[in-house]
Amino acid sequence: MRQAGRYLPEYEIVKDDKDFFTCCRTPEIASTITIQPIKHFKGLIDCAIIFSDILVIPQALGMTVEMIDKQGPRFPKPLQSPSDGQYTQVMDKSVDVQKELDYVYKAITMTKEKLEGEIPLFGFCGAPWTLLCYMVEGGGSKIFKEIKTWIYKYPSESKALLRKIAETCVEHLALQVQAGADIVQVFDSWAGELSPSSFKQFSLPYLRHISKELPRRLQELKLKPVPMVVFAKGAWYALNDLCESGYNVVGLDWLHDPAEAVKIANGRVILQGNADPGVLYGSRESITTLVEEMVVGFGGGKKGWIVNLGHGITPKVDPKDLEFFFKEIRRVTEPTMKKGRKGVVSQFS
């Protein structure tokens, strides 16, 4: 989920021929890229999200991750089995998260200074289940053969590693808050690959671990708690559980019907979402229709909803169409805002 990226021409200028992870690991570059959409769509976006990647956690755990142009992430040496020596190395490693991921925290602090308090800044991490998928599959997958083998053949070892990842996520999020992040989000991009039963075994407990332990860790650091967001893509069946998972905000992909989601949430959490990013390839009329239907579904733009896409902005989206989407949100919700209610917060990723 990102605001910045290939759809913005200024991103390509800054990135140039540099490796993706080089951009992530260079605080000035990461900060510059974070600010780009805020400047490009001035006055239309209500927060920023730090330019980084969910796979910095496996890197901190000692695994090598490469970003292959036009293909995506690749692990040259994914985890093979619990008897694989690399599994033992990962499990036994004492991770100095501050040292391993210091570049993220420097980028956050730098970005906060540039924002000058005008809008809040999101920090984030990948969810343990999604990170384990990448660590075992070696990249994206269509059938997820390797990770399914792991959880159904080695459930105990899988859960032990999920716990290790979750603990690392807690520290990473806490240090992002210490660096200046105002709100944090946990992305479970591959949650939809689990059945409802498997989700309750291999994803939900570790999402709950993060939501429970992060406030405690922040207290140890003498920091105030911050709002926490969880996004479990494809796990439409788990919305009720996610509303009880300890997070303040639940992100929705476009598989959810907004009105039904509002009914299930029943005021327990703030909802965030959930426009299909694909509409940005369509006509202006299609964008307007989607916005109008989405606003009605979420209750007309009243308090309790953060406007967002249902996933990341996809390549080759015309920034002018995204700007039109932003403006349509403002236009359609303006009557609600004029009545004195708190309107939507536009955090687009």
mmCIF file with all atom_site columns, N, CA, C and O in Angstrom, residues 7 40-41 44 279-292 294 307 309 317-332 346 348:
data_model
loop_
_atom_site.group_PDB
_atom_site.id
_atom_site.type_symbol
_atom_site.label_atom_id
_atom_site.label_alt_id
_atom_site.label_comp_id
_atom_site.label_asym_id
_atom_site.label_entity_id
_atom_site.label_seq_id
_atom_site.pdbx_PDB_ins_code
_atom_site.Cartn_x
_atom_site.Cartn_y
_atom_site.Cartn_z
_atom_site.occupancy
_atom_site.B_iso_or_equiv
_atom_site.pdbx_formal_charge
_atom_site.auth_seq_id
_atom_site.auth_comp_id
_atom_site.auth_asym_id
_atom_site.auth_atom_id
_atom_site.pdbx_PDB_model_num
ATOM 1   N N  . TYR A 1 7   ? 3.728   5.485  -10.784 1.00 0.00 ? 7   TYR A N  1
ATOM 2   C CA . TYR A 1 7   ? 2.739   6.291  -11.501 1.00 0.00 ? 7   TYR A CA 1
ATOM 3   C C  . TYR A 1 7   ? 3.095   7.783  -11.482 1.00 0.00 ? 7   TYR A C  1
ATOM 4   O O  . TYR A 1 7   ? 2.558   8.558  -12.280 1.00 0.00 ? 7   TYR A O  1
ATOM 5   N N  . HIS A 1 40  ? 2.472   16.762 -4.932  1.00 0.00 ? 40  HIS A N  1
ATOM 6   C CA . HIS A 1 40  ? 1.803   16.627 -6.230  1.00 0.00 ? 40  HIS A CA 1
ATOM 7   C C  . HIS A 1 40  ? 0.305   16.896 -6.106  1.00 0.00 ? 40  HIS A C  1
ATOM 8   O O  . HIS A 1 40  ? -0.282  17.545 -6.975  1.00 0.00 ? 40  HIS A O  1
ATOM 9   N N  . PHE A 1 41  ? -0.297  16.363 -5.036  1.00 0.00 ? 41  PHE A N  1
ATOM 10  C CA . PHE A 1 41  ? -1.749  16.511 -4.837  1.00 0.00 ? 41  PHE A CA 1
ATOM 11  C C  . PHE A 1 41  ? -2.007  17.449 -3.653  1.00 0.00 ? 41  PHE A C  1
ATOM 12  O O  . PHE A 1 41  ? -2.766  17.135 -2.750  1.00 0.00 ? 41  PHE A O  1
ATOM 13  N N  . LEU A 1 44  ? -5.004  17.730 -1.009  1.00 0.00 ? 44  LEU A N  1
ATOM 14  C CA . LEU A 1 44  ? -5.992  16.683 -1.261  1.00 0.00 ? 44  LEU A CA 1
ATOM 15  C C  . LEU A 1 44  ? -5.735  15.406 -0.468  1.00 0.00 ? 44  LEU A C  1
ATOM 16  O O  . LEU A 1 44  ? -6.596  14.539 -0.398  1.00 0.00 ? 44  LEU A O  1
ATOM 17  N N  . VAL A 1 279 ? -10.452 1.102  -10.844 1.00 0.00 ? 279 VAL A N  1
ATOM 18  C CA . VAL A 1 279 ? -11.339 2.136  -11.391 1.00 0.00 ? 279 VAL A CA 1
ATOM 19  C C  . VAL A 1 279 ? -10.538 3.297  -11.958 1.00 0.00 ? 279 VAL A C  1
ATOM 20  O O  . VAL A 1 279 ? -11.013 4.030  -12.830 1.00 0.00 ? 279 VAL A O  1
ATOM 21  N N  . LEU A 1 280 ? -9.297  3.459  -11.487 1.00 0.00 ? 280 LEU A N  1
ATOM 22  C CA . LEU A 1 280 ? -8.470  4.568  -11.963 1.00 0.00 ? 280 LEU A CA 1
ATOM 23  C C  . LEU A 1 280 ? -8.009  4.378  -13.399 1.00 0.00 ? 280 LEU A C  1
ATOM 24  O O  . LEU A 1 280 ? -7.459  5.304  -14.003 1.00 0.00 ? 280 LEU A O  1
ATOM 25  N N  . TYR A 1 281 ? -8.223  3.194  -13.960 1.00 0.00 ? 281 TYR A N  1
ATOM 26  C CA . TYR A 1 281 ? -7.956  2.969  -15.380 1.00 0.00 ? 281 TYR A CA 1
ATOM 27  C C  . TYR A 1 281 ? -9.180  3.301  -16.227 1.00 0.00 ? 281 TYR A C  1
ATOM 28  O O  . TYR A 1 281 ? -9.119  3.290  -17.453 1.00 0.00 ? 281 TYR A O  1
ATOM 29  N N  . GLY A 1 282 ? -10.301 3.550  -15.567 1.00 0.00 ? 282 GLY A N  1
ATOM 30  C CA . GLY A 1 282 ? -11.559 3.727  -16.271 1.00 0.00 ? 282 GLY A CA 1
ATOM 31  C C  . GLY A 1 282 ? -11.883 5.181  -16.586 1.00 0.00 ? 282 GLY A C  1
ATOM 32  O O  . GLY A 1 282 ? -11.046 6.078  -16.479 1.00 0.00 ? 282 GLY A O  1
ATOM 33  N N  . SER A 1 283 ? -13.154 5.396  -16.936 1.00 0.00 ? 283 SER A N  1
ATOM 34  C CA . SER A 1 283 ? -13.614 6.730  -17.304 1.00 0.00 ? 283 SER A CA 1
ATOM 35  C C  . SER A 1 283 ? -13.872 7.573  -16.065 1.00 0.00 ? 283 SER A C  1
ATOM 36  O O  . SER A 1 283 ? -14.011 7.062  -14.950 1.00 0.00 ? 283 SER A O  1
ATOM 37  N N  . ARG A 1 284 ? -13.957 8.880  -16.266 1.00 0.00 ? 284 ARG A N  1
ATOM 38  C CA . ARG A 1 284 ? -14.292 9.769  -15.165 1.00 0.00 ? 284 ARG A CA 1
ATOM 39  C C  . ARG A 1 284 ? -15.686 9.448  -14.615 1.00 0.00 ? 284 ARG A C  1
ATOM 40  O O  . ARG A 1 284 ? -15.925 9.548  -13.412 1.00 0.00 ? 284 ARG A O  1
ATOM 41  N N  . GLU A 1 285 ? -16.587 9.051  -15.510 1.00 0.00 ? 285 GLU A N  1
ATOM 42  C CA . GLU A 1 285 ? -17.932 8.690  -15.067 1.00 0.00 ? 285 GLU A CA 1
ATOM 43  C C  . GLU A 1 285 ? -17.904 7.488  -14.135 1.00 0.00 ? 285 GLU A C  1
ATOM 44  O O  . GLU A 1 285 ? -18.632 7.435  -13.135 1.00 0.00 ? 285 GLU A O  1
ATOM 45  N N  . SER A 1 286 ? -17.040 6.517  -14.443 1.00 0.00 ? 286 SER A N  1
ATOM 46  C CA . SER A 1 286 ? -16.917 5.334  -13.587 1.00 0.00 ? 286 SER A CA 1
ATOM 47  C C  . SER A 1 286 ? -16.364 5.710  -12.218 1.00 0.00 ? 286 SER A C  1
ATOM 48  O O  . SER A 1 286 ? -16.803 5.182  -11.192 1.00 0.00 ? 286 SER A O  1
ATOM 49  N N  . ILE A 1 287 ? -15.405 6.624  -12.198 1.00 0.00 ? 287 ILE A N  1
ATOM 50  C CA . ILE A 1 287 ? -14.823 7.075  -10.927 1.00 0.00 ? 287 ILE A CA 1
ATOM 51  C C  . ILE A 1 287 ? -15.894 7.769  -10.085 1.00 0.00 ? 287 ILE A C  1
ATOM 52  O O  . ILE A 1 287 ? -16.032 7.505  -8.886  1.00 0.00 ? 287 ILE A O  1
ATOM 53  N N  . THR A 1 288 ? -16.669 8.646  -10.711 1.00 0.00 ? 288 THR A N  1
ATOM 54  C CA . THR A 1 288 ? -17.724 9.353  -9.991  1.00 0.00 ? 288 THR A CA 1
ATOM 55  C C  . THR A 1 288 ? -18.747 8.384  -9.415  1.00 0.00 ? 288 THR A C  1
ATOM 56  O O  . THR A 1 288 ? -19.153 8.499  -8.250  1.00 0.00 ? 288 THR A O  1
ATOM 57  N N  . THR A 1 289 ? -19.160 7.407  -10.216 1.00 0.00 ? 289 THR A N  1
ATOM 58  C CA . THR A 1 289 ? -20.135 6.426  -9.745  1.00 0.00 ? 289 THR A CA 1
ATOM 59  C C  . THR A 1 289 ? -19.607 5.654  -8.548  1.00 0.00 ? 289 THR A C  1
ATOM 60  O O  . THR A 1 289 ? -20.302 5.465  -7.546  1.00 0.00 ? 289 THR A O  1
ATOM 61  N N  . LEU A 1 290 ? -18.356 5.194  -8.648  1.00 0.00 ? 290 LEU A N  1
ATOM 62  C CA . LEU A 1 290 ? -17.773 4.451  -7.532  1.00 0.00 ? 290 LEU A CA 1
ATOM 63  C C  . LEU A 1 290 ? -17.704 5.313  -6.275  1.00 0.00 ? 290 LEU A C  1
ATOM 64  O O  . LEU A 1 290 ? -18.056 4.852  -5.182  1.00 0.00 ? 290 LEU A O  1
ATOM 65  N N  . VAL A 1 291 ? -17.260 6.548  -6.412  1.00 0.00 ? 291 VAL A N  1
ATOM 66  C CA . VAL A 1 291 ? -17.148 7.431  -5.250  1.00 0.00 ? 291 VAL A CA 1
ATOM 67  C C  . VAL A 1 291 ? -18.505 7.640  -4.607  1.00 0.00 ? 291 VAL A C  1
ATOM 68  O O  . VAL A 1 291 ? -18.654 7.541  -3.374  1.00 0.00 ? 291 VAL A O  1
ATOM 69  N N  . GLU A 1 292 ? -19.518 7.923  -5.406  1.00 0.00 ? 292 GLU A N  1
ATOM 70  C CA . GLU A 1 292 ? -20.851 8.180  -4.864  1.00 0.00 ? 292 GLU A CA 1
ATOM 71  C C  . GLU A 1 292 ? -21.402 6.956  -4.143  1.00 0.00 ? 292 GLU A C  1
ATOM 72  O O  . GLU A 1 292 ? -21.974 7.068  -3.051  1.00 0.00 ? 292 GLU A O  1
ATOM 73  N N  . MET A 1 294 ? -19.626 4.478  -2.839  1.00 0.00 ? 294 MET A N  1
ATOM 74  C CA . MET A 1 294 ? -18.800 4.204  -1.673  1.00 0.00 ? 294 MET A CA 1
ATOM 75  C C  . MET A 1 294 ? -19.166 5.135  -0.513  1.00 0.00 ? 294 MET A C  1
ATOM 76  O O  . MET A 1 294 ? -19.292 4.691  0.637   1.00 0.00 ? 294 MET A O  1
ATOM 77  N N  . VAL A 1 307 ? -11.142 7.412  4.046   1.00 0.00 ? 307 VAL A N  1
ATOM 78  C CA . VAL A 1 307 ? -11.188 7.081  2.616   1.00 0.00 ? 307 VAL A CA 1
ATOM 79  C C  . VAL A 1 307 ? -9.845  6.516  2.178   1.00 0.00 ? 307 VAL A C  1
ATOM 80  O O  . VAL A 1 307 ? -8.794  7.042  2.529   1.00 0.00 ? 307 VAL A O  1
ATOM 81  N N  . LEU A 1 309 ? -7.992  3.658  -1.043  1.00 0.00 ? 309 LEU A N  1
ATOM 82  C CA . LEU A 1 309 ? -8.144  2.615  -2.045  1.00 0.00 ? 309 LEU A CA 1
ATOM 83  C C  . LEU A 1 309 ? -8.137  1.267  -1.329  1.00 0.00 ? 309 LEU A C  1
ATOM 84  O O  . LEU A 1 309 ? -7.628  1.141  -0.214  1.00 0.00 ? 309 LEU A O  1
ATOM 85  N N  . VAL A 1 317 ? -1.162  4.196  -13.714 1.00 0.00 ? 317 VAL A N  1
ATOM 86  C CA . VAL A 1 317 ? -2.314  5.037  -13.414 1.00 0.00 ? 317 VAL A CA 1
ATOM 87  C C  . VAL A 1 317 ? -1.949  6.476  -13.766 1.00 0.00 ? 317 VAL A C  1
ATOM 88  O O  . VAL A 1 317 ? -0.848  6.944  -13.461 1.00 0.00 ? 317 VAL A O  1
ATOM 89  N N  . ASP A 1 318 ? -2.865  7.186  -14.416 1.00 0.00 ? 318 ASP A N  1
ATOM 90  C CA . ASP A 1 318 ? -2.636  8.584  -14.747 1.00 0.00 ? 318 ASP A CA 1
ATOM 91  C C  . ASP A 1 318 ? -2.865  9.421  -13.485 1.00 0.00 ? 318 ASP A C  1
ATOM 92  O O  . ASP A 1 318 ? -3.953  9.385  -12.913 1.00 0.00 ? 318 ASP A O  1
ATOM 93  N N  . PRO A 1 319 ? -1.853  10.165 -13.030 1.00 0.00 ? 319 PRO A N  1
ATOM 94  C CA . PRO A 1 319 ? -2.031  10.983 -11.825 1.00 0.00 ? 319 PRO A CA 1
ATOM 95  C C  . PRO A 1 319 ? -3.226  11.932 -11.904 1.00 0.00 ? 319 PRO A C  1
ATOM 96  O O  . PRO A 1 319 ? -3.837  12.261 -10.886 1.00 0.00 ? 319 PRO A O  1
ATOM 97  N N  . LYS A 1 320 ? -3.584  12.341 -13.119 1.00 0.00 ? 320 LYS A N  1
ATOM 98  C CA . LYS A 1 320 ? -4.738  13.235 -13.269 1.00 0.00 ? 320 LYS A CA 1
ATOM 99  C C  . LYS A 1 320 ? -6.038  12.526 -12.907 1.00 0.00 ? 320 LYS A C  1
ATOM 100 O O  . LYS A 1 320 ? -6.967  13.153 -12.382 1.00 0.00 ? 320 LYS A O  1
ATOM 101 N N  . ASP A 1 321 ? -6.109  11.218 -13.185 1.00 0.00 ? 321 ASP A N  1
ATOM 102 C CA . ASP A 1 321 ? -7.298  10.464 -12.806 1.00 0.00 ? 321 ASP A CA 1
ATOM 103 C C  . ASP A 1 321 ? -7.365  10.261 -11.298 1.00 0.00 ? 321 ASP A C  1
ATOM 104 O O  . ASP A 1 321 ? -8.448  10.277 -10.705 1.00 0.00 ? 321 ASP A O  1
ATOM 105 N N  . LEU A 1 322 ? -6.205  10.072 -10.672 1.00 0.00 ? 322 LEU A N  1
ATOM 106 C CA . LEU A 1 322 ? -6.174  9.960  -9.220  1.00 0.00 ? 322 LEU A CA 1
ATOM 107 C C  . LEU A 1 322 ? -6.578  11.291 -8.581  1.00 0.00 ? 322 LEU A C  1
ATOM 108 O O  . LEU A 1 322 ? -7.336  11.320 -7.603  1.00 0.00 ? 322 LEU A O  1
ATOM 109 N N  . GLU A 1 323 ? -6.113  12.387 -9.147  1.00 0.00 ? 323 GLU A N  1
ATOM 110 C CA . GLU A 1 323 ? -6.496  13.704 -8.644  1.00 0.00 ? 323 GLU A CA 1
ATOM 111 C C  . GLU A 1 323 ? -8.005  13.911 -8.765  1.00 0.00 ? 323 GLU A C  1
ATOM 112 O O  . GLU A 1 323 ? -8.650  14.455 -7.858  1.00 0.00 ? 323 GLU A O  1
ATOM 113 N N  . PHE A 1 324 ? -8.580  13.449 -9.867  1.00 0.00 ? 324 PHE A N  1
ATOM 114 C CA . PHE A 1 324 ? -10.029 13.552 -10.047 1.00 0.00 ? 324 PHE A CA 1
ATOM 115 C C  . PHE A 1 324 ? -10.753 12.749 -8.969  1.00 0.00 ? 324 PHE A C  1
ATOM 116 O O  . PHE A 1 324 ? -11.762 13.201 -8.416  1.00 0.00 ? 324 PHE A O  1
ATOM 117 N N  . PHE A 1 325 ? -10.237 11.563 -8.655  1.00 0.00 ? 325 PHE A N  1
ATOM 118 C CA . PHE A 1 325 ? -10.812 10.735 -7.593  1.00 0.00 ? 325 PHE A CA 1
ATOM 119 C C  . PHE A 1 325 ? -10.811 11.504 -6.268  1.00 0.00 ? 325 PHE A C  1
ATOM 120 O O  . PHE A 1 325 ? -11.809 11.551 -5.552  1.00 0.00 ? 325 PHE A O  1
ATOM 121 N N  . PHE A 1 326 ? -9.680  12.109 -5.934  1.00 0.00 ? 326 PHE A N  1
ATOM 122 C CA . PHE A 1 326 ? -9.571  12.898 -4.708  1.00 0.00 ? 326 PHE A CA 1
ATOM 123 C C  . PHE A 1 326 ? -10.636 14.002 -4.678  1.00 0.00 ? 326 PHE A C  1
ATOM 124 O O  . PHE A 1 326 ? -11.323 14.205 -3.678  1.00 0.00 ? 326 PHE A O  1
ATOM 125 N N  . LYS A 1 327 ? -10.732 14.734 -5.782  1.00 0.00 ? 327 LYS A N  1
ATOM 126 C CA . LYS A 1 327 ? -11.649 15.868 -5.832  1.00 0.00 ? 327 LYS A CA 1
ATOM 127 C C  . LYS A 1 327 ? -13.103 15.426 -5.767  1.00 0.00 ? 327 LYS A C  1
ATOM 128 O O  . LYS A 1 327 ? -13.945 16.127 -5.183  1.00 0.00 ? 327 LYS A O  1
ATOM 129 N N  . GLU A 1 328 ? -13.390 14.276 -6.349  1.00 0.00 ? 328 GLU A N  1
ATOM 130 C CA . GLU A 1 328 ? -14.755 13.760 -6.272  1.00 0.00 ? 328 GLU A CA 1
ATOM 131 C C  . GLU A 1 328 ? -15.120 13.381 -4.838  1.00 0.00 ? 328 GLU A C  1
ATOM 132 O O  . GLU A 1 328 ? -16.249 13.595 -4.393  1.00 0.00 ? 328 GLU A O  1
ATOM 133 N N  . ILE A 1 329 ? -14.166 12.822 -4.107  1.00 0.00 ? 329 ILE A N  1
ATOM 134 C CA . ILE A 1 329 ? -14.404 12.515 -2.693  1.00 0.00 ? 329 ILE A CA 1
ATOM 135 C C  . ILE A 1 329 ? -14.757 13.794 -1.938  1.00 0.00 ? 329 ILE A C  1
ATOM 136 O O  . ILE A 1 329 ? -15.722 13.841 -1.166  1.00 0.00 ? 329 ILE A O  1
ATOM 137 N N  . ARG A 1 330 ? -13.993 14.846 -2.173  1.00 0.00 ? 330 ARG A N  1
ATOM 138 C CA . ARG A 1 330 ? -14.251 16.122 -1.507  1.00 0.00 ? 330 ARG A CA 1
ATOM 139 C C  . ARG A 1 330 ? -15.620 16.676 -1.915  1.00 0.00 ? 330 ARG A C  1
ATOM 140 O O  . ARG A 1 330 ? -16.377 17.167 -1.072  1.00 0.00 ? 330 ARG A O  1
ATOM 141 N N  . ARG A 1 331 ? -15.932 16.599 -3.197  1.00 0.00 ? 331 ARG A N  1
ATOM 142 C CA . ARG A 1 331 ? -17.198 17.153 -3.675  1.00 0.00 ? 331 ARG A CA 1
ATOM 143 C C  . ARG A 1 331 ? -18.396 16.430 -3.062  1.00 0.00 ? 331 ARG A C  1
ATOM 144 O O  . ARG A 1 331 ? -19.336 17.058 -2.567  1.00 0.00 ? 331 ARG A O  1
ATOM 145 N N  . VAL A 1 332 ? -18.332 15.098 -3.075  1.00 0.00 ? 332 VAL A N  1
ATOM 146 C CA . VAL A 1 332 ? -19.475 14.311 -2.628  1.00 0.00 ? 332 VAL A CA 1
ATOM 147 C C  . VAL A 1 332 ? -19.669 14.406 -1.121  1.00 0.00 ? 332 VAL A C  1
ATOM 148 O O  . VAL A 1 332 ? -20.788 14.365 -0.620  1.00 0.00 ? 332 VAL A O  1
ATOM 149 N N  . SER A 1 346 ? -8.527  11.527 3.933   1.00 0.00 ? 346 SER A N  1
ATOM 150 C CA . SER A 1 346 ? -8.099  10.880 2.697   1.00 0.00 ? 346 SER A CA 1
ATOM 151 C C  . SER A 1 346 ? -6.683  10.358 2.803   1.00 0.00 ? 346 SER A C  1
ATOM 152 O O  . SER A 1 346 ? -5.736  11.085 2.535   1.00 0.00 ? 346 SER A O  1
ATOM 153 N N  . PHE A 1 348 ? -4.521  7.791  1.011   1.00 0.00 ? 348 PHE A N  1
ATOM 154 C CA . PHE A 1 348 ? -4.527  6.940  -0.158  1.00 0.00 ? 348 PHE A CA 1
ATOM 155 C C  . PHE A 1 348 ? -3.212  6.213  -0.273  1.00 0.00 ? 348 PHE A C  1
ATOM 156 O O  . PHE A 1 348 ? -2.164  6.821  -0.188  1.00 0.00 ? 348 PHE A O  1
#
